[in-house]
PDB file of C-alpha atoms in Angstrom:
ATOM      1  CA  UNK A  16       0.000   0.000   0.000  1.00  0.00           C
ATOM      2  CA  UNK A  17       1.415   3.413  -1.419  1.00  0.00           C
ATOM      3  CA  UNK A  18       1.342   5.522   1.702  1.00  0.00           C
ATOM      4  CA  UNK A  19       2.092   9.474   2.529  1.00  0.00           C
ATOM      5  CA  UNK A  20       2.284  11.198   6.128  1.00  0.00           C
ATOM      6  CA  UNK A  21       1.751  14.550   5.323  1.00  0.00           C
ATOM      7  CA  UNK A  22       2.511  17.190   8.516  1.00  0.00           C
ATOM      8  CA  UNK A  23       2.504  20.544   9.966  1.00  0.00           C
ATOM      9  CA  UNK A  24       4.813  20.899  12.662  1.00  0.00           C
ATOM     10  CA  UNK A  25       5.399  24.927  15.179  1.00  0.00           C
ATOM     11  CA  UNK A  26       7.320  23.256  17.482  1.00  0.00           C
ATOM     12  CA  UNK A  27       8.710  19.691  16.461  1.00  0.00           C
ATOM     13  CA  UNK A  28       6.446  17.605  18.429  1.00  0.00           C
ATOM     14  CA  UNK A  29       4.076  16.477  15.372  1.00  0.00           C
ATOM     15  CA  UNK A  30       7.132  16.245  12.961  1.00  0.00           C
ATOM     16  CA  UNK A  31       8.610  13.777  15.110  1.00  0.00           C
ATOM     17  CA  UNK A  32       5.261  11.441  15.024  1.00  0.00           C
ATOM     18  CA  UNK A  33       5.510  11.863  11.724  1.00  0.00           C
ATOM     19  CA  UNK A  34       8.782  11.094  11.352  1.00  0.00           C
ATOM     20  CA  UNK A  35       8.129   7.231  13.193  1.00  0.00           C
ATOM     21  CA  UNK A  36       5.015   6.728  11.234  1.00  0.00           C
ATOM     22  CA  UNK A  37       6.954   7.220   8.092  1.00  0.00           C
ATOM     23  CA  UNK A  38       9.729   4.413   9.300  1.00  0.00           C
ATOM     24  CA  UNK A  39       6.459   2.332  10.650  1.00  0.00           C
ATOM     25  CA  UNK A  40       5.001   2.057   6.477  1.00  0.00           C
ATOM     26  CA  UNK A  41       8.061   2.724   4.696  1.00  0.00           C
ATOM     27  CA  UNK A  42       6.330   6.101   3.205  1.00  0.00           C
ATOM     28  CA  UNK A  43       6.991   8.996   1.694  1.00  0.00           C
ATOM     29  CA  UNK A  44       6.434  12.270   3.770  1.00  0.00           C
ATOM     30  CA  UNK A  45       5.360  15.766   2.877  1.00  0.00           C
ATOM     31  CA  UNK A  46       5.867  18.548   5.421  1.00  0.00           C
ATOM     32  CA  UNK A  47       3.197  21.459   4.515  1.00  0.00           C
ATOM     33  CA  UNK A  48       4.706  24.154   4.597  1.00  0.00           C
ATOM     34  CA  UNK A  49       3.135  27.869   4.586  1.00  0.00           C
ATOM     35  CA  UNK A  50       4.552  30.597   2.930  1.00  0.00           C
ATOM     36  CA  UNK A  51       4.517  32.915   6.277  1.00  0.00           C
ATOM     37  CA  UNK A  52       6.454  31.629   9.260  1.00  0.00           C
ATOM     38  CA  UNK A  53       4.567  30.781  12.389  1.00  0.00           C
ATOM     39  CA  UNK A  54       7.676  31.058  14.470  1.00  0.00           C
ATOM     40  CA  UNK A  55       7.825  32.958  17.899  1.00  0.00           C
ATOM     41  CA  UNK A  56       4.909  34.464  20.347  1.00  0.00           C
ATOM     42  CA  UNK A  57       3.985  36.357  17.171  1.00  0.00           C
ATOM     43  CA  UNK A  58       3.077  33.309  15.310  1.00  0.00           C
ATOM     44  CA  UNK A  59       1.794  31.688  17.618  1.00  0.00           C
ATOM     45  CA  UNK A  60      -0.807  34.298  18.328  1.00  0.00           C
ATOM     46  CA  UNK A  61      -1.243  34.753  14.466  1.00  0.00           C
ATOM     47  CA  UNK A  62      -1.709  30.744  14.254  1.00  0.00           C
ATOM     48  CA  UNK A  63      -4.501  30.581  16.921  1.00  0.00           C
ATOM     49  CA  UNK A  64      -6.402  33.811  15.167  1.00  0.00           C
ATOM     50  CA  UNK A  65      -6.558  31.689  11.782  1.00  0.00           C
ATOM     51  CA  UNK A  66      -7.237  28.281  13.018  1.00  0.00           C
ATOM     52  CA  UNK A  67     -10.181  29.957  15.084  1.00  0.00           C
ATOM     53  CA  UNK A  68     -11.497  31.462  12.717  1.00  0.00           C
ATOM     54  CA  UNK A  69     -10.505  29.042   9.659  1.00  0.00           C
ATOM     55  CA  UNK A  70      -8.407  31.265   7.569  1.00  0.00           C
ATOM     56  CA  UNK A  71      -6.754  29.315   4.904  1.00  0.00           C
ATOM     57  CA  UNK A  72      -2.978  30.382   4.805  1.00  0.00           C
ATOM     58  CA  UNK A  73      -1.148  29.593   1.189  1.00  0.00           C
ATOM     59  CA  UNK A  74       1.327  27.403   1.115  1.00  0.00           C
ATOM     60  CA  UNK A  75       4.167  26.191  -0.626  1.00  0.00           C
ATOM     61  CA  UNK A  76       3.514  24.179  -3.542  1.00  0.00           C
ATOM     62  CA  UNK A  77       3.640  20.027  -2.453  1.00  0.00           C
ATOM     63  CA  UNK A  78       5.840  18.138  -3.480  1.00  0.00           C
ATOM     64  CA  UNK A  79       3.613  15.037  -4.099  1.00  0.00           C
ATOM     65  CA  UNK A  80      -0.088  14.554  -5.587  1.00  0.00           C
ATOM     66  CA  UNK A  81      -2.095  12.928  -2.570  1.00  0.00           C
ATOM     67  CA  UNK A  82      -3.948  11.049  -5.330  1.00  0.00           C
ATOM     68  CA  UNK A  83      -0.776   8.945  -6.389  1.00  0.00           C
ATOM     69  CA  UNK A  84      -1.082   7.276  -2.645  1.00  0.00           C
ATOM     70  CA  UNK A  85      -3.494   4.519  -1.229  1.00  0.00           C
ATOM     71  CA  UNK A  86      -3.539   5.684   2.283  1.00  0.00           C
ATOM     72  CA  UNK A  87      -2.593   9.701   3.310  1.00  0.00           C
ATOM     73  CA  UNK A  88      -1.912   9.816   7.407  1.00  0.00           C
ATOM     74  CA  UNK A  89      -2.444  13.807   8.083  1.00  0.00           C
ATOM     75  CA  UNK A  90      -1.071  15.090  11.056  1.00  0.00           C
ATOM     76  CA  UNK A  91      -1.465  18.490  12.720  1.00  0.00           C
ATOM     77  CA  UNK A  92      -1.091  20.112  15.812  1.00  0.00           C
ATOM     78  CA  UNK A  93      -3.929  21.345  17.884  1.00  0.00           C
ATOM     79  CA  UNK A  94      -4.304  24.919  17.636  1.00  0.00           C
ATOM     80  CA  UNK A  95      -7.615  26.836  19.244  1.00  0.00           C
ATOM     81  CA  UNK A  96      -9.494  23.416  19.147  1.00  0.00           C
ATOM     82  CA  UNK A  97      -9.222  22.620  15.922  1.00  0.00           C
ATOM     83  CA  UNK A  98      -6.618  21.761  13.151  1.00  0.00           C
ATOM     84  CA  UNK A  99      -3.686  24.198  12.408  1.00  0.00           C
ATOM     85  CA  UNK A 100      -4.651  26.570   9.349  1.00  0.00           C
ATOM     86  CA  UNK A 101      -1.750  25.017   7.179  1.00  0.00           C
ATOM     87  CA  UNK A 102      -3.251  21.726   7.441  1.00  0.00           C
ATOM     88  CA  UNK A 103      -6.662  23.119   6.966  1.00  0.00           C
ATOM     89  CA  UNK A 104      -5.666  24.924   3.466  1.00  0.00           C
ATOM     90  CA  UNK A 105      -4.009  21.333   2.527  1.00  0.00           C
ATOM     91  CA  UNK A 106      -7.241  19.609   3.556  1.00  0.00           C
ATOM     92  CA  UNK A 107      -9.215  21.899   1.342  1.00  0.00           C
ATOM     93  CA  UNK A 108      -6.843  21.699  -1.732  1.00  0.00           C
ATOM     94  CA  UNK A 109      -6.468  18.317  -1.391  1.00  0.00           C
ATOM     95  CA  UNK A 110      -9.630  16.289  -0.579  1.00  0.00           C
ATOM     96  CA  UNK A 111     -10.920  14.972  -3.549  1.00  0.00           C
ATOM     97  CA  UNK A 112      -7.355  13.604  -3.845  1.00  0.00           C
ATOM     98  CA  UNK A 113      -7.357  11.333  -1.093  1.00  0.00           C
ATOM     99  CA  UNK A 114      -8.175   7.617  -0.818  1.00  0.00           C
ATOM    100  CA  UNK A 115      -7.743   6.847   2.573  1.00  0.00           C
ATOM    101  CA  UNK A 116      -6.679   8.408   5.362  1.00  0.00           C
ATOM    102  CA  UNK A 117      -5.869   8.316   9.017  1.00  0.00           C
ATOM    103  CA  UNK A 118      -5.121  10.965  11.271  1.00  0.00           C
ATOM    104  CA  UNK A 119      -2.872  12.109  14.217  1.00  0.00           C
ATOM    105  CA  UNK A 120      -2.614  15.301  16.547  1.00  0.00           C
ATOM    106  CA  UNK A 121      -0.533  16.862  19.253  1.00  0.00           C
ATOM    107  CA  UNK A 122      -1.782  19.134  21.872  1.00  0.00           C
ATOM    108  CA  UNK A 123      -1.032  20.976  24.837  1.00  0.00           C
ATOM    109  CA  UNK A 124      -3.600  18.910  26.814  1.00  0.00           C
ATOM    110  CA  UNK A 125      -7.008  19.267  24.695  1.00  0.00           C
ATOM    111  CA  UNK A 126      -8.732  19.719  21.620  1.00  0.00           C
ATOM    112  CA  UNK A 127      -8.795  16.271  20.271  1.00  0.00           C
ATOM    113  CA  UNK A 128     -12.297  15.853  19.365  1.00  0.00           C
ATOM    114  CA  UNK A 129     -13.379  18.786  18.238  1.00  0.00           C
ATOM    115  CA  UNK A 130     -10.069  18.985  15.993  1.00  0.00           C
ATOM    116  CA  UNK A 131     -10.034  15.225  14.593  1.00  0.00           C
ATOM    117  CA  UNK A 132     -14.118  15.905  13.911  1.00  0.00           C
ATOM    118  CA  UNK A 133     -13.116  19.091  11.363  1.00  0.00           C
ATOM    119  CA  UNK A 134     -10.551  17.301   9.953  1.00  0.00           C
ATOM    120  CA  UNK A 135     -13.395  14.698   9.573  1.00  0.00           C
ATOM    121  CA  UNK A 136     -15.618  17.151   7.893  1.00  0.00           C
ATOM    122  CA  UNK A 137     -13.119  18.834   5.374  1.00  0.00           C
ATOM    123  CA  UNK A 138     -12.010  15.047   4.361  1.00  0.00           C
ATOM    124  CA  UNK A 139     -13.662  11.551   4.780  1.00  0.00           C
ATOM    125  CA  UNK A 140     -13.996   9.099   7.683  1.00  0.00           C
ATOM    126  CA  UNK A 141     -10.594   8.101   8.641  1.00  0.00           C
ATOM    127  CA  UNK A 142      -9.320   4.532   9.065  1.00  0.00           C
ATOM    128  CA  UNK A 143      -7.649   5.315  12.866  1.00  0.00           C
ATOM    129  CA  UNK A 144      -7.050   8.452  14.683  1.00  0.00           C
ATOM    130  CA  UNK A 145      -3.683   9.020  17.212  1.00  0.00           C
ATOM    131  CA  UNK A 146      -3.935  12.141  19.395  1.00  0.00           C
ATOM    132  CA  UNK A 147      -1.002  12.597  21.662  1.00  0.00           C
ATOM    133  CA  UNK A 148      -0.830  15.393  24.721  1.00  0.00           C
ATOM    134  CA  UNK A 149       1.921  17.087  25.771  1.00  0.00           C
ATOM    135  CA  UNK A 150       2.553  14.307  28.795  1.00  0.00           C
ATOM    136  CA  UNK A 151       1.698  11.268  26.077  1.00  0.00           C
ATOM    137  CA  UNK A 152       4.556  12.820  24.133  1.00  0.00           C
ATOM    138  CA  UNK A 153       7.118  12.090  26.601  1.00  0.00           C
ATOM    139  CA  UNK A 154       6.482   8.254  25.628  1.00  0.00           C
ATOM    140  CA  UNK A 155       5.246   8.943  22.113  1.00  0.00           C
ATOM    141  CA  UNK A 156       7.367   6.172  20.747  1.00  0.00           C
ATOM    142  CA  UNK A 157       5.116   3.664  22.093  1.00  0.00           C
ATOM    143  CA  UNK A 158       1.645   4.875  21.294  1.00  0.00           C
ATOM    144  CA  UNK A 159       2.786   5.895  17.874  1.00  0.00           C
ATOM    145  CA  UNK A 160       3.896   2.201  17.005  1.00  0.00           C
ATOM    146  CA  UNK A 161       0.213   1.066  18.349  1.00  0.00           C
ATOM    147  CA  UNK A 162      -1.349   3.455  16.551  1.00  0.00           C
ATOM    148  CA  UNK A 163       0.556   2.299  13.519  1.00  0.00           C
ATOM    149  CA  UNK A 164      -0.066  -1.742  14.530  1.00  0.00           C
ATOM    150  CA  UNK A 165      -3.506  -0.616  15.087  1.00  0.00           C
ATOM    151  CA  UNK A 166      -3.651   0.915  11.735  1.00  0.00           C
ATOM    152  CA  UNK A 167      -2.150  -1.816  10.122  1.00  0.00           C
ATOM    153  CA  UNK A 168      -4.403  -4.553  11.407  1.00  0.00           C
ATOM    154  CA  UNK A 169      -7.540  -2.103  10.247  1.00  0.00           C
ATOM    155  CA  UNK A 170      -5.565  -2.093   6.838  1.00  0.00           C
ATOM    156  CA  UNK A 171      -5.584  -5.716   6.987  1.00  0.00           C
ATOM    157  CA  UNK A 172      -9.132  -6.419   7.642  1.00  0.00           C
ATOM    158  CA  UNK A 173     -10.406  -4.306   5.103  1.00  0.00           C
ATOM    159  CA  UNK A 174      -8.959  -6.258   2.277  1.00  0.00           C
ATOM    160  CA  UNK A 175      -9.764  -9.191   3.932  1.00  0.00           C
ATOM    161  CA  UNK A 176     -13.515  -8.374   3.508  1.00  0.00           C
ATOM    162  CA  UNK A 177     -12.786  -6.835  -0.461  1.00  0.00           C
ATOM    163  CA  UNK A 178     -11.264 -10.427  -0.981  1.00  0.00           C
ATOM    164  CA  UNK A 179     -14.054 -12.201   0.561  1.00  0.00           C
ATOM    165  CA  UNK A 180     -16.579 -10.039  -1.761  1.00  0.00           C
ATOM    166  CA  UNK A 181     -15.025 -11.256  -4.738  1.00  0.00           C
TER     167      UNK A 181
END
């Protein structure tokens, strides 16, 4: 299964989730990337306004199509309960590109639903979700390699039920 993990990352936390579930299915990865920095208190502030509010930021063009992939794993951080803007601009450009998807977020210490239910909305019902806190990140090794068991198995099934269809 062709697979792409396709971030945002502020602060490192969801790029290095990323970075194990890319080992975990041997896929490619695509960091989005917007065209203004969200670095500093500045950012930060600027980032909350837009996710809030859902301001689409432009980004830098990607450097794969979504649609050339089987399975898309989105991840984003949790900004003012919801997705960060970045990831909701790729969402938006994106959707009727993906197959399947699964989804994973990082957070201070909430957010989760409301954020994994948007991402919901702007793309399709995802496979398995991974939402990590700012305490589950200090063993995020571990829950990202059952979220990415987890995910397999759930892969598995499903074309165990095509096959038996056919």
């Amino acid at each position: 299964m062709k697979t792409l993990v396709a971030y945002y990352s502020r602060t490192q936390n969801t790029e290095k989730v990323a970075k194990l579930i890319k080992e975990g299915f041997h896929a490619d990865i695509e960091e989005i990337k917007p065209v203004k920095d969200y670095g500093g208190p500045v950012g930060y502030a600027r980032g909350g306004f837009e996710s809030a509010r859902e301001k689409t930021p432009k980004l830098e063009e990607s450097l794969n199509n979504p649609s050339e992939y089987d399975l898309i794993i989105i991840g984003t951080p949790v900004w003012a309960f919801t997705m960060a803007s970045p990831v909701l601009t790729y969402l938006r450009e994106n959707k009727d590109k993906f197959n399947k998807v699964a989804f994973f977020t990082t957070a201070g210490s909430s957010g989760m639903e409301s954020t994994l239910e948007n991402m919901e909305k702007e793309t399709k019902k995802p496979l398995k979700t991974l939402f990590l806190t700012k305490v589950d990140m200090k063993n995020y090794e571990t829950k990202t390699q059952e979220f990415i068991e987890q995910l397999k198995n759930t892969i598995l099934e499903e074309g165990k039920q095509i096959t038996m269809l056919d």
